[in-house]
Tab-separated table of C-alpha atoms and ligand atoms in Angstrom:
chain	number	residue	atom	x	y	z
A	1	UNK	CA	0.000	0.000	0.000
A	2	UNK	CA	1.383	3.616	-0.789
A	3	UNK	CA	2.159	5.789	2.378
A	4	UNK	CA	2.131	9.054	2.567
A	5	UNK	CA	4.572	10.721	3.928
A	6	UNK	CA	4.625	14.365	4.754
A	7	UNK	CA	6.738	16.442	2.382
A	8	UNK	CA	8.540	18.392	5.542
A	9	UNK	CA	10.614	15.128	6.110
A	10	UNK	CA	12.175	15.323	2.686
A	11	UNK	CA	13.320	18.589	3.067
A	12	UNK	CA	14.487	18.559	6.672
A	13	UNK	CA	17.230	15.690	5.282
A	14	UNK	CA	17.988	18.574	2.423
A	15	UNK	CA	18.346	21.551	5.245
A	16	UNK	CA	21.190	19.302	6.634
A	17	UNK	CA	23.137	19.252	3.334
A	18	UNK	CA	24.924	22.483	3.467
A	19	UNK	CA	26.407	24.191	6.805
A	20	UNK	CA	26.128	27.762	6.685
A	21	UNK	CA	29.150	29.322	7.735
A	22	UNK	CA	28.595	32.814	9.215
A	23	UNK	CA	32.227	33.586	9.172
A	24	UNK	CA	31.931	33.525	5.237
A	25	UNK	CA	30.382	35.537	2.809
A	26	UNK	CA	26.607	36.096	2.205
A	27	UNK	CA	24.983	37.153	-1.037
A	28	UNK	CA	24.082	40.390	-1.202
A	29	UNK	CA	21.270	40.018	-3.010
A	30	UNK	CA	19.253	37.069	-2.696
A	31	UNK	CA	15.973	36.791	-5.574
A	32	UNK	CA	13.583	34.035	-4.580
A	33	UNK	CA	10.348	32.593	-7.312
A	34	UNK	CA	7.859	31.934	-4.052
A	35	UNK	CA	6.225	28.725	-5.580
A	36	UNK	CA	4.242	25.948	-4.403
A	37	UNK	CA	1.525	27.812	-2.479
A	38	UNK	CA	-1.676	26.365	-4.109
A	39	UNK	CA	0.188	22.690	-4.021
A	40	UNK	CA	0.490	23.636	-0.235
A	41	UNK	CA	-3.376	24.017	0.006
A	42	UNK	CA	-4.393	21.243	-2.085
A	43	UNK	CA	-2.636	19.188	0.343
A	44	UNK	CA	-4.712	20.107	3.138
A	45	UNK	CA	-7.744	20.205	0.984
A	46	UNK	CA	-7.618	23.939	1.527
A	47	UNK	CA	-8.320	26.278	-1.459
A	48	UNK	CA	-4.940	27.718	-3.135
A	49	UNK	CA	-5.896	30.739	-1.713
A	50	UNK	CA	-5.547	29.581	1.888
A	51	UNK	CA	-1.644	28.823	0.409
A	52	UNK	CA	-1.084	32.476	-0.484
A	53	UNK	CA	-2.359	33.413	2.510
A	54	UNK	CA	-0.060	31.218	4.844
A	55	UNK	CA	2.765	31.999	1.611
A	56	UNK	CA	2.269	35.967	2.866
A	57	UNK	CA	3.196	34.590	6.847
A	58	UNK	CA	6.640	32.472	5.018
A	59	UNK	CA	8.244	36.212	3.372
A	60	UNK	CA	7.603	37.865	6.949
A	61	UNK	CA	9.886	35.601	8.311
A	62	UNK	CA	12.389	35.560	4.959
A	63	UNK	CA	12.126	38.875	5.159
A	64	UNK	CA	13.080	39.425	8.944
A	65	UNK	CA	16.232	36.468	8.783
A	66	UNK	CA	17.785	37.645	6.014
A	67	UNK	CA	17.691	40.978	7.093
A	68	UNK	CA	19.132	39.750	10.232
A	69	UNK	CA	22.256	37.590	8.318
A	70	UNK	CA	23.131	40.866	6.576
A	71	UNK	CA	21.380	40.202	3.224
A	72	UNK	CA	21.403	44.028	1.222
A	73	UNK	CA	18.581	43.263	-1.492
A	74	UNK	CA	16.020	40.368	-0.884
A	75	UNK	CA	13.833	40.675	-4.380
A	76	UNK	CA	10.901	38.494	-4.488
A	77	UNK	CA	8.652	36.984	-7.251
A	78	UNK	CA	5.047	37.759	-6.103
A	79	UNK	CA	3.119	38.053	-9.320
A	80	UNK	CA	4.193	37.281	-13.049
A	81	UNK	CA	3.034	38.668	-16.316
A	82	UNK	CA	1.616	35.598	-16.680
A	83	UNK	CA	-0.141	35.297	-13.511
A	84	UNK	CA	-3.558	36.963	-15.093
A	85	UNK	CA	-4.006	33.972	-16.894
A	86	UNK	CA	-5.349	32.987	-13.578
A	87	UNK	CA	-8.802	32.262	-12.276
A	88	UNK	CA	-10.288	35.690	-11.427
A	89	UNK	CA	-10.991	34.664	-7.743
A	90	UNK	CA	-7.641	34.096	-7.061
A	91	UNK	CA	-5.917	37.053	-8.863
A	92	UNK	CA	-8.819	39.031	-6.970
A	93	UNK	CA	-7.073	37.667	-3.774
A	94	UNK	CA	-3.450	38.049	-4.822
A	95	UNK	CA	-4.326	41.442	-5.769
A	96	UNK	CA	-5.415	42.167	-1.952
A	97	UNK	CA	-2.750	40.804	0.173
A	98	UNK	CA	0.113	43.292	-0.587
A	99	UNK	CA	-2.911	45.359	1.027
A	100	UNK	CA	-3.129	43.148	4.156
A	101	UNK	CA	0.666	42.415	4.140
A	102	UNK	CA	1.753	46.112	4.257
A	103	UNK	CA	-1.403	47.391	6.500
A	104	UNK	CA	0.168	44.544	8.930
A	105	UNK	CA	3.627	44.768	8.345
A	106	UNK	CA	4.935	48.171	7.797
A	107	UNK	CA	5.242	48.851	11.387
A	108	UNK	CA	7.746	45.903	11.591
A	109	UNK	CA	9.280	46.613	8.660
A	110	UNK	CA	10.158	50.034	10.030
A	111	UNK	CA	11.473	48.484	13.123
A	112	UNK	CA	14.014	46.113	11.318
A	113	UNK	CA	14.928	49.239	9.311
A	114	UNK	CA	13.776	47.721	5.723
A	115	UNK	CA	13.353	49.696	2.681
A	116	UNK	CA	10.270	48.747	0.124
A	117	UNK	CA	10.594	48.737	-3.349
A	118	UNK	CA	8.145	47.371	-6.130
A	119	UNK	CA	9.660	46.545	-9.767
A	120	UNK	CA	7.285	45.594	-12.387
A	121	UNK	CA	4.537	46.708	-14.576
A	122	UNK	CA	2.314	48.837	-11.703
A	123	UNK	CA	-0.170	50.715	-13.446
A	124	UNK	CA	-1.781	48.067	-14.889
A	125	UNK	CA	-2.100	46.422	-10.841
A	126	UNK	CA	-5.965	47.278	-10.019
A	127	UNK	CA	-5.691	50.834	-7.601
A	128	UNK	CA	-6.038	49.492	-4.078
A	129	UNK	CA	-3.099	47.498	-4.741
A	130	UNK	CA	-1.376	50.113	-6.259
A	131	UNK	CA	-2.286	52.547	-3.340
A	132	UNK	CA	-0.574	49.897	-0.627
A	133	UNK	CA	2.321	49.589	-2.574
A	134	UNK	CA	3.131	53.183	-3.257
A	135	UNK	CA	2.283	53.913	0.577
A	136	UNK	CA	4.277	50.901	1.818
A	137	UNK	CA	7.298	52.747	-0.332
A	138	UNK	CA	6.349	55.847	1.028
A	139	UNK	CA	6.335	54.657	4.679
A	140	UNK	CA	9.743	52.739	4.101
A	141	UNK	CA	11.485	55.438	2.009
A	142	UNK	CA	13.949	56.733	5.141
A	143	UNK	CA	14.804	53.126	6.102
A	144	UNK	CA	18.694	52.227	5.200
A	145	UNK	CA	18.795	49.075	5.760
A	146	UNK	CA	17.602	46.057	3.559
A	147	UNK	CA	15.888	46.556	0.833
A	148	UNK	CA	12.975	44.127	0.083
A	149	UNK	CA	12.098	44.703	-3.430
A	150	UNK	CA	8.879	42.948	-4.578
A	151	UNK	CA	8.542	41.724	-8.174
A	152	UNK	CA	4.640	42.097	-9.074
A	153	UNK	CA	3.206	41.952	-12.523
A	154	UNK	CA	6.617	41.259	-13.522
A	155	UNK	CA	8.074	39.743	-16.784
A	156	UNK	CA	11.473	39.898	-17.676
A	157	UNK	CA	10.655	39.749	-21.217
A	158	UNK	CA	8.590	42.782	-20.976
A	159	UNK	CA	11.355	44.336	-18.929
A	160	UNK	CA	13.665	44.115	-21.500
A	161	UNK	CA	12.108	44.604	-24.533
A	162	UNK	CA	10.150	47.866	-22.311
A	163	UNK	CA	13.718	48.692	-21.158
A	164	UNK	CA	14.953	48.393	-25.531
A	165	UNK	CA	12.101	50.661	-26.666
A	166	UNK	CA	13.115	53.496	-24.007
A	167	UNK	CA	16.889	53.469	-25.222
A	168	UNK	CA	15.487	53.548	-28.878
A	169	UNK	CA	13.210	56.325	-28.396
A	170	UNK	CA	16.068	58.218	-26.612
A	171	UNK	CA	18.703	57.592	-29.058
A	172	UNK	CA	16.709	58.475	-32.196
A	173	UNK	CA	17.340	62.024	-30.868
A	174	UNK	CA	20.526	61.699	-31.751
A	175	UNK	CA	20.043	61.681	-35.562
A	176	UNK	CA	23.256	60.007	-37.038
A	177	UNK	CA	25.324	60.891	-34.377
A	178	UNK	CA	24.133	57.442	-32.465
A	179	UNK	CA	26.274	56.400	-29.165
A	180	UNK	CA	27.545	53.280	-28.459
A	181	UNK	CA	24.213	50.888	-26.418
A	182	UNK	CA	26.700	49.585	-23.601
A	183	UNK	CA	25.895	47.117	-20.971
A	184	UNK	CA	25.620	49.345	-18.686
A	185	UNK	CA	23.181	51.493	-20.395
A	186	UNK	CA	20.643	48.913	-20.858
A	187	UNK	CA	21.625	47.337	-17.252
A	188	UNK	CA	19.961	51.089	-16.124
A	189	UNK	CA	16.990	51.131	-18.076
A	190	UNK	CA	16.041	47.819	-16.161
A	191	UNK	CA	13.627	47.508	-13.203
A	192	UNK	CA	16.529	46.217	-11.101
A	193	UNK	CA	18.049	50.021	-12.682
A	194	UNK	CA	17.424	51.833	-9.023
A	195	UNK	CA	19.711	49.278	-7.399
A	196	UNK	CA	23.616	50.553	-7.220
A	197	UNK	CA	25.369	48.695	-9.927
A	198	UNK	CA	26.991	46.056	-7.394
A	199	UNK	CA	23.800	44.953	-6.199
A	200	UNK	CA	21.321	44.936	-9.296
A	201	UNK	CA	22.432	41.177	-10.386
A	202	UNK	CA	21.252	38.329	-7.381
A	203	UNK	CA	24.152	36.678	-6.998
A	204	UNK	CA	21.613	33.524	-5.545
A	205	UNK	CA	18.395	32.752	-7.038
A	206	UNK	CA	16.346	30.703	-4.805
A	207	UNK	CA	13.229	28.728	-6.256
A	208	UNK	CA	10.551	26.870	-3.927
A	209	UNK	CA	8.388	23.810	-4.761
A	210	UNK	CA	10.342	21.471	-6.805
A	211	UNK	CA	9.894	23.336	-10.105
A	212	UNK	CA	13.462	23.806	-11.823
A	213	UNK	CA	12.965	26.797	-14.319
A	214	UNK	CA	13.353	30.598	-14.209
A	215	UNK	CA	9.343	31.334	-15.277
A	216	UNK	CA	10.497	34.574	-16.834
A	217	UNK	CA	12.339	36.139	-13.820
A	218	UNK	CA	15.320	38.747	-14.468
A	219	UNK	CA	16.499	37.217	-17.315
A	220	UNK	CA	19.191	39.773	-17.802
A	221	UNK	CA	20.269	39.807	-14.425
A	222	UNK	CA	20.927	35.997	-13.979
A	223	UNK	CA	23.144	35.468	-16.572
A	224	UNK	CA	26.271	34.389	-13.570
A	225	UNK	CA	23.506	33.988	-10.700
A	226	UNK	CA	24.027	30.475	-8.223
A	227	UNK	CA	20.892	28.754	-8.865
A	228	UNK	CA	19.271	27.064	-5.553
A	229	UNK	CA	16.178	24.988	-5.812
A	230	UNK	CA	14.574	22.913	-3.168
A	231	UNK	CA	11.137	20.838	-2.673
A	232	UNK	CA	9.320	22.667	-0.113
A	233	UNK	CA	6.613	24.282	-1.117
A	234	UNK	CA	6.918	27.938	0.095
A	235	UNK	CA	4.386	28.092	2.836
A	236	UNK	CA	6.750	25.606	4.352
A	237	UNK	CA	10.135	27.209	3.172
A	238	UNK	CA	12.088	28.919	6.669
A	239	UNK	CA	15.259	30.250	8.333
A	240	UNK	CA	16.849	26.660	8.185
A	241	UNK	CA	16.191	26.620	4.615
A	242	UNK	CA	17.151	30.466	3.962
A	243	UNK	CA	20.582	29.571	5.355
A	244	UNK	CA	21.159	25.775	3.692
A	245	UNK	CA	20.532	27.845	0.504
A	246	UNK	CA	23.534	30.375	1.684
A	247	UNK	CA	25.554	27.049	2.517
A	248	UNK	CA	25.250	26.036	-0.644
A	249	UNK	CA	26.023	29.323	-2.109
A	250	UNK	CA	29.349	29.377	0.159
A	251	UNK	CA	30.120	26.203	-1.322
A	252	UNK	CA	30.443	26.920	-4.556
A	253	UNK	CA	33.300	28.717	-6.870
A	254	UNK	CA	32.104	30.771	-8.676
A	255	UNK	CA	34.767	31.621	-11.985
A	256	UNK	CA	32.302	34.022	-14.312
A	257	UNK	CA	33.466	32.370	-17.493
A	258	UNK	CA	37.754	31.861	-15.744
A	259	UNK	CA	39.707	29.937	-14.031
A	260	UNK	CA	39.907	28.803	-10.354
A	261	UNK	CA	41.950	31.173	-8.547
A	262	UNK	CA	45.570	30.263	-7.147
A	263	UNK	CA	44.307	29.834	-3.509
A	264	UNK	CA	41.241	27.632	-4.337
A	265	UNK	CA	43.588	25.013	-6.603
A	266	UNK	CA	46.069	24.941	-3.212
B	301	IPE	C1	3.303	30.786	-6.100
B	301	IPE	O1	2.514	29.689	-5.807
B	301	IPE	C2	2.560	32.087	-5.978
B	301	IPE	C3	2.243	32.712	-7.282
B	301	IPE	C4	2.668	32.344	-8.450
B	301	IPE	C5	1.389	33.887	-7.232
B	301	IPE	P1	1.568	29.028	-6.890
B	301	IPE	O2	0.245	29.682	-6.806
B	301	IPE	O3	2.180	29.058	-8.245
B	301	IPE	O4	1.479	27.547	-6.351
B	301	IPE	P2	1.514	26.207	-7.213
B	301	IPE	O5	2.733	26.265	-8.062
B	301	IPE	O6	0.265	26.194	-8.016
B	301	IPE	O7	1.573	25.127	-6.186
B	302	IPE	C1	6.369	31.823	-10.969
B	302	IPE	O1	5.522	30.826	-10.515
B	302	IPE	C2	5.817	33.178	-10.626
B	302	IPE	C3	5.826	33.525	-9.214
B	302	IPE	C4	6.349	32.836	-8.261
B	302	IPE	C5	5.199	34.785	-8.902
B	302	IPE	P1	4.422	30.168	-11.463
B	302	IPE	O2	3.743	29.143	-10.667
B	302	IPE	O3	3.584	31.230	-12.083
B	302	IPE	O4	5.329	29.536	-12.626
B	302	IPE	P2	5.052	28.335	-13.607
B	302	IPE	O5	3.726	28.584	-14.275
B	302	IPE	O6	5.032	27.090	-12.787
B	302	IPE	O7	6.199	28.357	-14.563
B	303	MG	MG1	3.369	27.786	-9.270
């Protein structure tokens, strides 16, 4: 007879897999795809919305232990491009809970000195949301420590080809004379373009949930990002799991395209 066993046991095993040294470097800046909420509530034969709303509880406490390691830019995926394509019930409620999440959390996010930010396509977000956004920002704006920058109606397909038709309309200006389109240039014209240079690429890239693709997130900005994925379903995903991600990330040498240096072959 097939047994079920609960998914938390899997991933307990996997937390134990990398030791997070605190004596070594961090990423900077961490970008997680929050997945698996609606498998979360299917199994407890709870609606998917009853996922997002325990998947709201699961960035509270992201939010607050990464801030806490040190972490500079925690960016999260909230709500794709894609997302609309959606049952209207549940976009209706994934429209309200950056409403309930800010009303409950700004006064904690002030407290752990955390700046909002929100990259993606806003205006088309229906106005209450965009009203608890803006005000979160607004509340957050002095804050100088972490910055927890929310992707929502995001696509990084959008971003770039938005971010490509903004250079072209500016450079047509410049008749024949046309400058060189650097990196750089294009790297600013991005949503991630507020960040300081240093800190607009994640240098992890965390996905929940068991699904192993990128689902259209900062395409761009991943192109040398450590990739992370684990099984548990977001609702589920914690500190333990924040920092075997890190582990992992501390593991690994990183050679952007080079070789190992001199110390690591020694
Ligand atoms: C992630 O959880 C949250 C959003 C994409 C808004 P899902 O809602 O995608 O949960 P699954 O993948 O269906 O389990
Ligand atoms: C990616 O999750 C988007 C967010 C986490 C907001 P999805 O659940 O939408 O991605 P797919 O459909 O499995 O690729
Ligand atoms: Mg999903």
């Amino acid at each position: 007879m097939l047994r079920f066993f609960p998914q938390k046991d899997k991933y307990i095993k996997e937390a134990a897999e990398h030791e997070f040294d605190p004596s070594l470097p961090i990423p900077q800046h961490i970008a997680i795809i929050m997945d698996g909420n609606g498998r979360w509530a299917q199994n407890r034969r709870l609606p998917r919305v009853a996922g997002h709303k325990e998947g709201m509880e699961t960035v509270k406490k992201i939010t607050k232990h990464a801030s806490h390691l040190g972490v500079k830019v925690l960016t999260l995926y909230a709500f794709s491009t894609e997302n609309w394509k959606r049952p209207n019930e549940e976009v209706d409620f994934l429209m309200q809970l950056p409403v309930d999440f800010f009303d409950t959390f700004v006064p904690e996010l002030i407290k752990e000195n955390v700046q909002v930010k929100v990259m993606g396509f806003t205006d088309s977000l229906p106005a209450h949301t965009q009203e608890a956004v803006k005000r979160a920002i607004d509340q957050t704006k002095d804050n100088t420590g972490m910055i927890l920058n929310f992707a929502l109606n995001y696509g990084s397909r959008a971003e770039i080809l938005t971010a490509v038709q903004a250079l072209y309309e500016e450079l047509s200006a410049y008749g024949e004379a046309l400058p060189e389109l650097t990196e750089d240039m294009l790297g600013t014209h991005l949503m991630t373009g507020f960040l300081p240079n240093a800190l607009r690429d994640p240098e992890l890239v965390i996905r929940t949930s068991g699904e192993e693709r990128i689902s259209n997130f900062l395409l761009w900005q991943i192109a040398y990002s450590e990739l992370f994925f684990t099984k548990a379903l977001w609702p589920d995903f914690d500190s333990a799991l924040l920092e075997d991600a890190i582990g992992s990330f501390q593991q690994r040498n990183r050679r952007f395209g080079g070789l190992k240096t001199k110390e690591e072959e020694e």
